[in-house]
Every structure is written in structure tokens, then in C-alpha cells.
């Protein structure tokens, strides 16, 4: 059984990477959607909330944790799908699996990952697609020394254009407590500034972590540039397969779908238009801002010349 963790900033192709790996007929792939077990950006993860309950060697604390899981206390697609019964793991089954583990944080996380899989064995890939786990790679590799970590990276200007468009659309189409047009007009520039500052800081930090991890974990860490994957899919997928030590298959060049902030839905395959479409949506001053602060790294990764 191989453990694979996909980490990175939003809008960098984490879902696309999962779909590519899942398309490999040689392996059964069970990479969970976002569970944020180790942490979220500026917010505690499930691990921290679990620790607040108390010592997990006490059965009642484990029961409280499971109660919280099935009461919808935790944020992330993983927990929503689990509660919806999508995987057929009911509350009692989860409780018994956790009670049977050694109840360390690592063991509990492992039980949660394995709950997503319908089989275990040498021919299985198990993992997690939680972007903020980028900040917890040392913990992941301490717990799973043979695991593979894939860090997805993208031009920060493309990330920002995509994230701004997505957040503004969500603000205008919110189903619950939809703000008035006037409030949307007032909130939009404030929200934009917050997102611009966040992406700028987060991207620069992500690059620094890349250099740190690539030196510290040369055999466990892999950087996947979104632009390379989309522009040169076969070359990029072959390199990814080599890192994961799995066989390349042509089916991996036709991943099932991509989450697109521009299409407002999901598209099939690799969409090469995403490499330049963001330029139509990014304000020139925002472009200049990112080039000013990230010029060195933008040049190193070939985003500017």
C-alpha cells in the first residue's frame, strides 16, 4: 500500500492531479477529498479540535470525537461525504475502527484515510488532497516515511485571477443570507484586497517551502507545475509516474474532469486555455503588484523573463 499526499495552494491543480493518478489502471487509487486533519489556513484542523476533547486512550473521548464527526462538526468535503453515507461507513463502524487502533494521532488519521478505500493491499494508493497540509509535510513524512508528497504549483497571477473570479461569483450567488447588491458592491473591493494579500504571501511562502522540502526530502517530495502538466501532459505525467513508481498508461492523459472557476463547472481532459485565460481577468495593477513582490521566483519558475 502506497501513501500519496497532494498539497498546494488553491487553484493549482490538486484535483487534476488526483484525477490523473486515479486514471492509472495498474493501481486502485483512494485519495480523499479535503479533510484538513492537520490544519487549515489560520484555523485549527481536526487534529487540534480532537485534542481539545481529551486523551483518546479514554473510550468516551473517542465516542465524543465520533459523535462530532457525524454531527457535522468538521469542515471539508471528506466529512460531508462521510456524513452523507457516500462511503457506507456508519457511526458504529467508525467508532469500532478507531477504538481498535492504538489511538495515536497518526493511527486515527490512518483509520480516517482507510475509511475512504473499499479495499487495502499492495496494489492500492491511499492518500489525501488537503492543500493546507503543505505546511505539515514534516508531520506527514514522520508518520509515513515511505509516502510520496506532490506539491502543486501555479503562476500566482493565474491563481489570483481564478480565486477572485470564484469568490466574487460565490458572493453574488450565495443561497443562504444572500447580501444585497449594495452590500456586494461594498464588500467586493475589500474581499479582493484580502485575497490579493493572502495569495501573495501564501505563494511566496509556498516557494520557500518547496526549496526546503526538495532538499530535505529528495525521494519523497515532488513539485508539479500546473503549466507543465497542461502544456506537456505526457512528459509531465511520465515524470509523475516515475516519482510514484507506477507504470505510465495513456489513459492517464485523459483525466475525468477539472474543476474550473471560469467554466462554472467541470470539464474533461487538459484545458490548455487555462494557461492564458487568466490574463483576460486580472487587473494590470494586480499583475504589477505580483511581479514586484515575486519577480525573483517568477523568473526562476519561468513565469516571466
JSON list of N, CA and C in Angstrom, two decimals, residues 85-139:
[
{"chain": "A", "resi": 85, "resn": "UNK", "atom": "N", "xyz": [-23.22, 9.41, 3.97]},
{"chain": "A", "resi": 85, "resn": "UNK", "atom": "CA", "xyz": [-23.26, 7.97, 3.75]},
{"chain": "A", "resi": 85, "resn": "UNK", "atom": "C", "xyz": [-22.72, 7.52, 2.41]},
{"chain": "A", "resi": 86, "resn": "UNK", "atom": "N", "xyz": [-21.93, 8.38, 1.77]},
{"chain": "A", "resi": 86, "resn": "UNK", "atom": "CA", "xyz": [-21.45, 8.09, 0.43]},
{"chain": "A", "resi": 86, "resn": "UNK", "atom": "C", "xyz": [-20.53, 6.87, 0.39]},
{"chain": "A", "resi": 87, "resn": "UNK", "atom": "N", "xyz": [-19.83, 6.62, 1.51]},
{"chain": "A", "resi": 87, "resn": "UNK", "atom": "CA", "xyz": [-18.87, 5.51, 1.52]},
{"chain": "A", "resi": 87, "resn": "UNK", "atom": "C", "xyz": [-19.38, 4.29, 2.28]},
{"chain": "A", "resi": 88, "resn": "UNK", "atom": "N", "xyz": [-20.57, 4.41, 2.86]},
{"chain": "A", "resi": 88, "resn": "UNK", "atom": "CA", "xyz": [-21.14, 3.27, 3.57]},
{"chain": "A", "resi": 88, "resn": "UNK", "atom": "C", "xyz": [-20.48, 2.97, 4.90]},
{"chain": "A", "resi": 89, "resn": "UNK", "atom": "N", "xyz": [-19.86, 3.99, 5.51]},
{"chain": "A", "resi": 89, "resn": "UNK", "atom": "CA", "xyz": [-19.23, 3.82, 6.83]},
{"chain": "A", "resi": 89, "resn": "UNK", "atom": "C", "xyz": [-20.14, 4.48, 7.87]},
{"chain": "A", "resi": 90, "resn": "UNK", "atom": "N", "xyz": [-20.86, 3.67, 8.62]},
{"chain": "A", "resi": 90, "resn": "UNK", "atom": "CA", "xyz": [-21.76, 4.26, 9.61]},
{"chain": "A", "resi": 90, "resn": "UNK", "atom": "C", "xyz": [-21.02, 4.61, 10.90]},
{"chain": "A", "resi": 91, "resn": "UNK", "atom": "N", "xyz": [-21.72, 5.25, 11.79]},
{"chain": "A", "resi": 91, "resn": "UNK", "atom": "CA", "xyz": [-21.13, 5.76, 13.03]},
{"chain": "A", "resi": 91, "resn": "UNK", "atom": "C", "xyz": [-20.52, 4.65, 13.88]},
{"chain": "A", "resi": 92, "resn": "UNK", "atom": "N", "xyz": [-21.21, 3.55, 14.03]},
{"chain": "A", "resi": 92, "resn": "UNK", "atom": "CA", "xyz": [-20.71, 2.45, 14.87]},
{"chain": "A", "resi": 92, "resn": "UNK", "atom": "C", "xyz": [-19.47, 1.80, 14.25]},
{"chain": "A", "resi": 93, "resn": "UNK", "atom": "N", "xyz": [-19.47, 1.65, 12.95]},
{"chain": "A", "resi": 93, "resn": "UNK", "atom": "CA", "xyz": [-18.30, 1.07, 12.27]},
{"chain": "A", "resi": 93, "resn": "UNK", "atom": "C", "xyz": [-17.07, 1.95, 12.48]},
{"chain": "A", "resi": 94, "resn": "UNK", "atom": "N", "xyz": [-17.25, 3.26, 12.30]},
{"chain": "A", "resi": 94, "resn": "UNK", "atom": "CA", "xyz": [-16.14, 4.18, 12.51]},
{"chain": "A", "resi": 94, "resn": "UNK", "atom": "C", "xyz": [-15.65, 4.13, 13.95]},
{"chain": "A", "resi": 95, "resn": "UNK", "atom": "N", "xyz": [-16.57, 4.09, 14.89]},
{"chain": "A", "resi": 95, "resn": "UNK", "atom": "CA", "xyz": [-16.21, 4.02, 16.31]},
{"chain": "A", "resi": 95, "resn": "UNK", "atom": "C", "xyz": [-15.37, 2.78, 16.59]},
{"chain": "A", "resi": 96, "resn": "UNK", "atom": "N", "xyz": [-15.80, 1.64, 16.11]},
{"chain": "A", "resi": 96, "resn": "UNK", "atom": "CA", "xyz": [-15.09, 0.39, 16.39]},
{"chain": "A", "resi": 96, "resn": "UNK", "atom": "C", "xyz": [-13.70, 0.39, 15.75]},
{"chain": "A", "resi": 97, "resn": "UNK", "atom": "N", "xyz": [-13.58, 0.96, 14.57]},
{"chain": "A", "resi": 97, "resn": "UNK", "atom": "CA", "xyz": [-12.27, 1.03, 13.91]},
{"chain": "A", "resi": 97, "resn": "UNK", "atom": "C", "xyz": [-11.31, 1.91, 14.70]},
{"chain": "A", "resi": 98, "resn": "UNK", "atom": "N", "xyz": [-11.80, 3.03, 15.20]},
{"chain": "A", "resi": 98, "resn": "UNK", "atom": "CA", "xyz": [-10.95, 3.92, 15.98]},
{"chain": "A", "resi": 98, "resn": "UNK", "atom": "C", "xyz": [-10.58, 3.31, 17.33]},
{"chain": "A", "resi": 99, "resn": "UNK", "atom": "N", "xyz": [-11.54, 2.66, 17.97]},
{"chain": "A", "resi": 99, "resn": "UNK", "atom": "CA", "xyz": [-11.26, 2.01, 19.26]},
{"chain": "A", "resi": 99, "resn": "UNK", "atom": "C", "xyz": [-10.24, 0.90, 19.10]},
{"chain": "A", "resi": 100, "resn": "UNK", "atom": "N", "xyz": [-10.23, 0.24, 17.95]},
{"chain": "A", "resi": 100, "resn": "UNK", "atom": "CA", "xyz": [-9.31, -0.88, 17.72]},
{"chain": "A", "resi": 100, "resn": "UNK", "atom": "C", "xyz": [-7.90, -0.43, 17.36]},
{"chain": "A", "resi": 101, "resn": "UNK", "atom": "N", "xyz": [-7.73, 0.87, 17.04]},
{"chain": "A", "resi": 101, "resn": "UNK", "atom": "CA", "xyz": [-6.40, 1.39, 16.71]},
{"chain": "A", "resi": 101, "resn": "UNK", "atom": "C", "xyz": [-5.63, 1.70, 17.99]},
{"chain": "A", "resi": 102, "resn": "UNK", "atom": "N", "xyz": [-4.37, 2.12, 17.85]},
{"chain": "A", "resi": 102, "resn": "UNK", "atom": "CA", "xyz": [-3.62, 2.47, 19.06]},
{"chain": "A", "resi": 102, "resn": "UNK", "atom": "C", "xyz": [-3.98, 3.88, 19.54]},
{"chain": "A", "resi": 103, "resn": "UNK", "atom": "N", "xyz": [-4.82, 4.58, 18.78]},
{"chain": "A", "resi": 103, "resn": "UNK", "atom": "CA", "xyz": [-5.43, 5.87, 19.14]},
{"chain": "A", "resi": 103, "resn": "UNK", "atom": "C", "xyz": [-4.44, 7.03, 19.18]},
{"chain": "A", "resi": 104, "resn": "UNK", "atom": "N", "xyz": [-3.28, 6.84, 18.64]},
{"chain": "A", "resi": 104, "resn": "UNK", "atom": "CA", "xyz": [-2.39, 7.97, 18.44]},
{"chain": "A", "resi": 104, "resn": "UNK", "atom": "C", "xyz": [-2.97, 8.85, 17.34]},
{"chain": "A", "resi": 105, "resn": "UNK", "atom": "N", "xyz": [-2.49, 10.09, 17.24]},
{"chain": "A", "resi": 105, "resn": "UNK", "atom": "CA", "xyz": [-2.98, 10.97, 16.18]},
{"chain": "A", "resi": 105, "resn": "UNK", "atom": "C", "xyz": [-2.74, 10.35, 14.81]},
{"chain": "A", "resi": 106, "resn": "UNK", "atom": "N", "xyz": [-1.58, 9.74, 14.65]},
{"chain": "A", "resi": 106, "resn": "UNK", "atom": "CA", "xyz": [-1.24, 9.11, 13.38]},
{"chain": "A", "resi": 106, "resn": "UNK", "atom": "C", "xyz": [-2.18, 7.95, 13.07]},
{"chain": "A", "resi": 107, "resn": "UNK", "atom": "N", "xyz": [-2.45, 7.11, 14.06]},
{"chain": "A", "resi": 107, "resn": "UNK", "atom": "CA", "xyz": [-3.32, 5.95, 13.86]},
{"chain": "A", "resi": 107, "resn": "UNK", "atom": "C", "xyz": [-4.75, 6.39, 13.52]},
{"chain": "A", "resi": 108, "resn": "UNK", "atom": "N", "xyz": [-5.23, 7.43, 14.19]},
{"chain": "A", "resi": 108, "resn": "UNK", "atom": "CA", "xyz": [-6.58, 7.92, 13.92]},
{"chain": "A", "resi": 108, "resn": "UNK", "atom": "C", "xyz": [-6.67, 8.48, 12.50]},
{"chain": "A", "resi": 109, "resn": "UNK", "atom": "N", "xyz": [-5.66, 9.23, 12.10]},
{"chain": "A", "resi": 109, "resn": "UNK", "atom": "CA", "xyz": [-5.62, 9.76, 10.73]},
{"chain": "A", "resi": 109, "resn": "UNK", "atom": "C", "xyz": [-5.60, 8.62, 9.71]},
{"chain": "A", "resi": 110, "resn": "UNK", "atom": "N", "xyz": [-4.85, 7.58, 10.01]},
{"chain": "A", "resi": 110, "resn": "UNK", "atom": "CA", "xyz": [-4.75, 6.44, 9.11]},
{"chain": "A", "resi": 110, "resn": "UNK", "atom": "C", "xyz": [-6.10, 5.73, 8.98]},
{"chain": "A", "resi": 111, "resn": "UNK", "atom": "N", "xyz": [-6.80, 5.58, 10.09]},
{"chain": "A", "resi": 111, "resn": "UNK", "atom": "CA", "xyz": [-8.14, 4.97, 10.04]},
{"chain": "A", "resi": 111, "resn": "UNK", "atom": "C", "xyz": [-9.06, 5.81, 9.16]},
{"chain": "A", "resi": 112, "resn": "UNK", "atom": "N", "xyz": [-8.98, 7.13, 9.30]},
{"chain": "A", "resi": 112, "resn": "UNK", "atom": "CA", "xyz": [-9.83, 8.02, 8.50]},
{"chain": "A", "resi": 112, "resn": "UNK", "atom": "C", "xyz": [-9.50, 7.91, 7.02]},
{"chain": "A", "resi": 113, "resn": "UNK", "atom": "N", "xyz": [-8.22, 7.82, 6.68]},
{"chain": "A", "resi": 113, "resn": "UNK", "atom": "CA", "xyz": [-7.83, 7.67, 5.28]},
{"chain": "A", "resi": 113, "resn": "UNK", "atom": "C", "xyz": [-8.32, 6.34, 4.71]},
{"chain": "A", "resi": 114, "resn": "UNK", "atom": "N", "xyz": [-8.14, 5.28, 5.49]},
{"chain": "A", "resi": 114, "resn": "UNK", "atom": "CA", "xyz": [-8.51, 3.95, 5.01]},
{"chain": "A", "resi": 114, "resn": "UNK", "atom": "C", "xyz": [-10.02, 3.77, 4.91]},
{"chain": "A", "resi": 115, "resn": "UNK", "atom": "N", "xyz": [-10.77, 4.58, 5.65]},
{"chain": "A", "resi": 115, "resn": "UNK", "atom": "CA", "xyz": [-12.23, 4.51, 5.57]},
{"chain": "A", "resi": 115, "resn": "UNK", "atom": "C", "xyz": [-12.73, 4.90, 4.19]},
{"chain": "A", "resi": 116, "resn": "UNK", "atom": "N", "xyz": [-11.94, 5.68, 3.48]},
{"chain": "A", "resi": 116, "resn": "UNK", "atom": "CA", "xyz": [-12.32, 6.14, 2.14]},
{"chain": "A", "resi": 116, "resn": "UNK", "atom": "C", "xyz": [-12.13, 5.05, 1.08]},
{"chain": "A", "resi": 117, "resn": "UNK", "atom": "N", "xyz": [-11.31, 4.04, 1.41]},
{"chain": "A", "resi": 117, "resn": "UNK", "atom": "CA", "xyz": [-10.99, 2.98, 0.45]},
{"chain": "A", "resi": 117, "resn": "UNK", "atom": "C", "xyz": [-11.92, 1.79, 0.63]},
{"chain": "A", "resi": 118, "resn": "UNK", "atom": "N", "xyz": [-12.26, 1.14, -0.48]},
{"chain": "A", "resi": 118, "resn": "UNK", "atom": "CA", "xyz": [-13.08, -0.06, -0.37]},
{"chain": "A", "resi": 118, "resn": "UNK", "atom": "C", "xyz": [-12.24, -1.33, -0.42]},
{"chain": "A", "resi": 119, "resn": "UNK", "atom": "N", "xyz": [-10.91, -1.14, -0.48]},
{"chain": "A", "resi": 119, "resn": "UNK", "atom": "CA", "xyz": [-10.01, -2.28, -0.38]},
{"chain": "A", "resi": 119, "resn": "UNK", "atom": "C", "xyz": [-8.63, -1.78, 0.04]},
{"chain": "A", "resi": 120, "resn": "UNK", "atom": "N", "xyz": [-7.84, -2.67, 0.60]},
{"chain": "A", "resi": 120, "resn": "UNK", "atom": "CA", "xyz": [-6.47, -2.36, 1.00]},
{"chain": "A", "resi": 120, "resn": "UNK", "atom": "C", "xyz": [-5.56, -3.41, 0.40]},
{"chain": "A", "resi": 121, "resn": "UNK", "atom": "N", "xyz": [-4.28, -3.08, 0.25]},
{"chain": "A", "resi": 121, "resn": "UNK", "atom": "CA", "xyz": [-3.35, -4.06, -0.29]},
{"chain": "A", "resi": 121, "resn": "UNK", "atom": "C", "xyz": [-2.22, -3.41, -1.04]},
{"chain": "A", "resi": 122, "resn": "UNK", "atom": "N", "xyz": [-1.31, -4.23, -1.58]},
{"chain": "A", "resi": 122, "resn": "UNK", "atom": "CA", "xyz": [-0.12, -3.72, -2.25]},
{"chain": "A", "resi": 122, "resn": "UNK", "atom": "C", "xyz": [-0.46, -2.95, -3.52]},
{"chain": "A", "resi": 123, "resn": "UNK", "atom": "N", "xyz": [-1.59, -3.22, -4.11]},
{"chain": "A", "resi": 123, "resn": "UNK", "atom": "CA", "xyz": [-1.95, -2.60, -5.38]},
{"chain": "A", "resi": 123, "resn": "UNK", "atom": "C", "xyz": [-2.81, -1.35, -5.19]},
{"chain": "A", "resi": 124, "resn": "UNK", "atom": "N", "xyz": [-2.77, -0.80, -3.99]},
{"chain": "A", "resi": 124, "resn": "UNK", "atom": "CA", "xyz": [-3.66, 0.31, -3.64]},
{"chain": "A", "resi": 124, "resn": "UNK", "atom": "C", "xyz": [-2.85, 1.56, -3.28]},
{"chain": "A", "resi": 125, "resn": "UNK", "atom": "N", "xyz": [-3.32, 2.70, -3.76]},
{"chain": "A", "resi": 125, "resn": "UNK", "atom": "CA", "xyz": [-2.79, 4.00, -3.36]},
{"chain": "A", "resi": 125, "resn": "UNK", "atom": "C", "xyz": [-3.82, 4.66, -2.46]},
{"chain": "A", "resi": 126, "resn": "UNK", "atom": "N", "xyz": [-3.38, 5.06, -1.28]},
{"chain": "A", "resi": 126, "resn": "UNK", "atom": "CA", "xyz": [-4.25, 5.75, -0.32]},
{"chain": "A", "resi": 126, "resn": "UNK", "atom": "C", "xyz": [-3.63, 7.10, -0.01]},
{"chain": "A", "resi": 127, "resn": "UNK", "atom": "N", "xyz": [-4.45, 8.10, 0.15]},
{"chain": "A", "resi": 127, "resn": "UNK", "atom": "CA", "xyz": [-3.89, 9.40, 0.46]},
{"chain": "A", "resi": 127, "resn": "UNK", "atom": "C", "xyz": [-4.93, 10.46, 0.73]},
{"chain": "A", "resi": 128, "resn": "UNK", "atom": "N", "xyz": [-4.51, 11.70, 0.53]},
{"chain": "A", "resi": 128, "resn": "UNK", "atom": "CA", "xyz": [-5.29, 12.84, 0.98]},
{"chain": "A", "resi": 128, "resn": "UNK", "atom": "C", "xyz": [-4.96, 14.03, 0.09]},
{"chain": "A", "resi": 129, "resn": "UNK", "atom": "N", "xyz": [-5.99, 14.77, -0.28]},
{"chain": "A", "resi": 129, "resn": "UNK", "atom": "CA", "xyz": [-5.82, 16.01, -1.05]},
{"chain": "A", "resi": 129, "resn": "UNK", "atom": "C", "xyz": [-6.30, 17.18, -0.19]},
{"chain": "A", "resi": 130, "resn": "UNK", "atom": "N", "xyz": [-5.49, 17.59, 0.75]},
{"chain": "A", "resi": 130, "resn": "UNK", "atom": "CA", "xyz": [-5.79, 18.75, 1.59]},
{"chain": "A", "resi": 130, "resn": "UNK", "atom": "C", "xyz": [-4.68, 19.77, 1.36]},
{"chain": "A", "resi": 131, "resn": "UNK", "atom": "N", "xyz": [-4.98, 20.82, 0.61]},
{"chain": "A", "resi": 131, "resn": "UNK", "atom": "CA", "xyz": [-3.97, 21.80, 0.24]},
{"chain": "A", "resi": 131, "resn": "UNK", "atom": "C", "xyz": [-3.14, 22.34, 1.38]},
{"chain": "A", "resi": 132, "resn": "UNK", "atom": "N", "xyz": [-3.77, 22.77, 2.51]},
{"chain": "A", "resi": 132, "resn": "UNK", "atom": "CA", "xyz": [-3.00, 23.34, 3.61]},
{"chain": "A", "resi": 132, "resn": "UNK", "atom": "C", "xyz": [-2.06, 22.36, 4.31]},
{"chain": "A", "resi": 133, "resn": "UNK", "atom": "N", "xyz": [-2.17, 21.09, 4.00]},
{"chain": "A", "resi": 133, "resn": "UNK", "atom": "CA", "xyz": [-1.19, 20.14, 4.55]},
{"chain": "A", "resi": 133, "resn": "UNK", "atom": "C", "xyz": [0.20, 20.41, 4.00]},
{"chain": "A", "resi": 134, "resn": "UNK", "atom": "N", "xyz": [0.29, 21.34, 3.05]},
{"chain": "A", "resi": 134, "resn": "UNK", "atom": "CA", "xyz": [1.59, 21.82, 2.59]},
{"chain": "A", "resi": 134, "resn": "UNK", "atom": "C", "xyz": [2.45, 22.26, 3.77]},
{"chain": "A", "resi": 135, "resn": "UNK", "atom": "N", "xyz": [1.81, 22.83, 4.78]},
{"chain": "A", "resi": 135, "resn": "UNK", "atom": "CA", "xyz": [2.53, 23.35, 5.94]},
{"chain": "A", "resi": 135, "resn": "UNK", "atom": "C", "xyz": [2.83, 22.26, 6.97]},
{"chain": "A", "resi": 136, "resn": "UNK", "atom": "N", "xyz": [2.42, 21.03, 6.68]},
{"chain": "A", "resi": 136, "resn": "UNK", "atom": "CA", "xyz": [2.60, 19.93, 7.63]},
{"chain": "A", "resi": 136, "resn": "UNK", "atom": "C", "xyz": [3.29, 18.73, 6.99]},
{"chain": "A", "resi": 137, "resn": "UNK", "atom": "N", "xyz": [4.03, 18.97, 5.93]},
{"chain": "A", "resi": 137, "resn": "UNK", "atom": "CA", "xyz": [4.74, 17.87, 5.26]},
{"chain": "A", "resi": 137, "resn": "UNK", "atom": "C", "xyz": [5.69, 17.13, 6.21]},
{"chain": "A", "resi": 138, "resn": "UNK", "atom": "N", "xyz": [6.43, 17.82, 7.09]},
{"chain": "A", "resi": 138, "resn": "UNK", "atom": "CA", "xyz": [7.29, 17.08, 8.03]},
{"chain": "A", "resi": 138, "resn": "UNK", "atom": "C", "xyz": [6.50, 16.08, 8.88]},
{"chain": "A", "resi": 139, "resn": "UNK", "atom": "N", "xyz": [5.30, 16.46, 9.31]},
{"chain": "A", "resi": 139, "resn": "UNK", "atom": "CA", "xyz": [4.48, 15.53, 10.10]},
{"chain": "A", "resi": 139, "resn": "UNK", "atom": "C", "xyz": [4.04, 14.35, 9.25]}
]
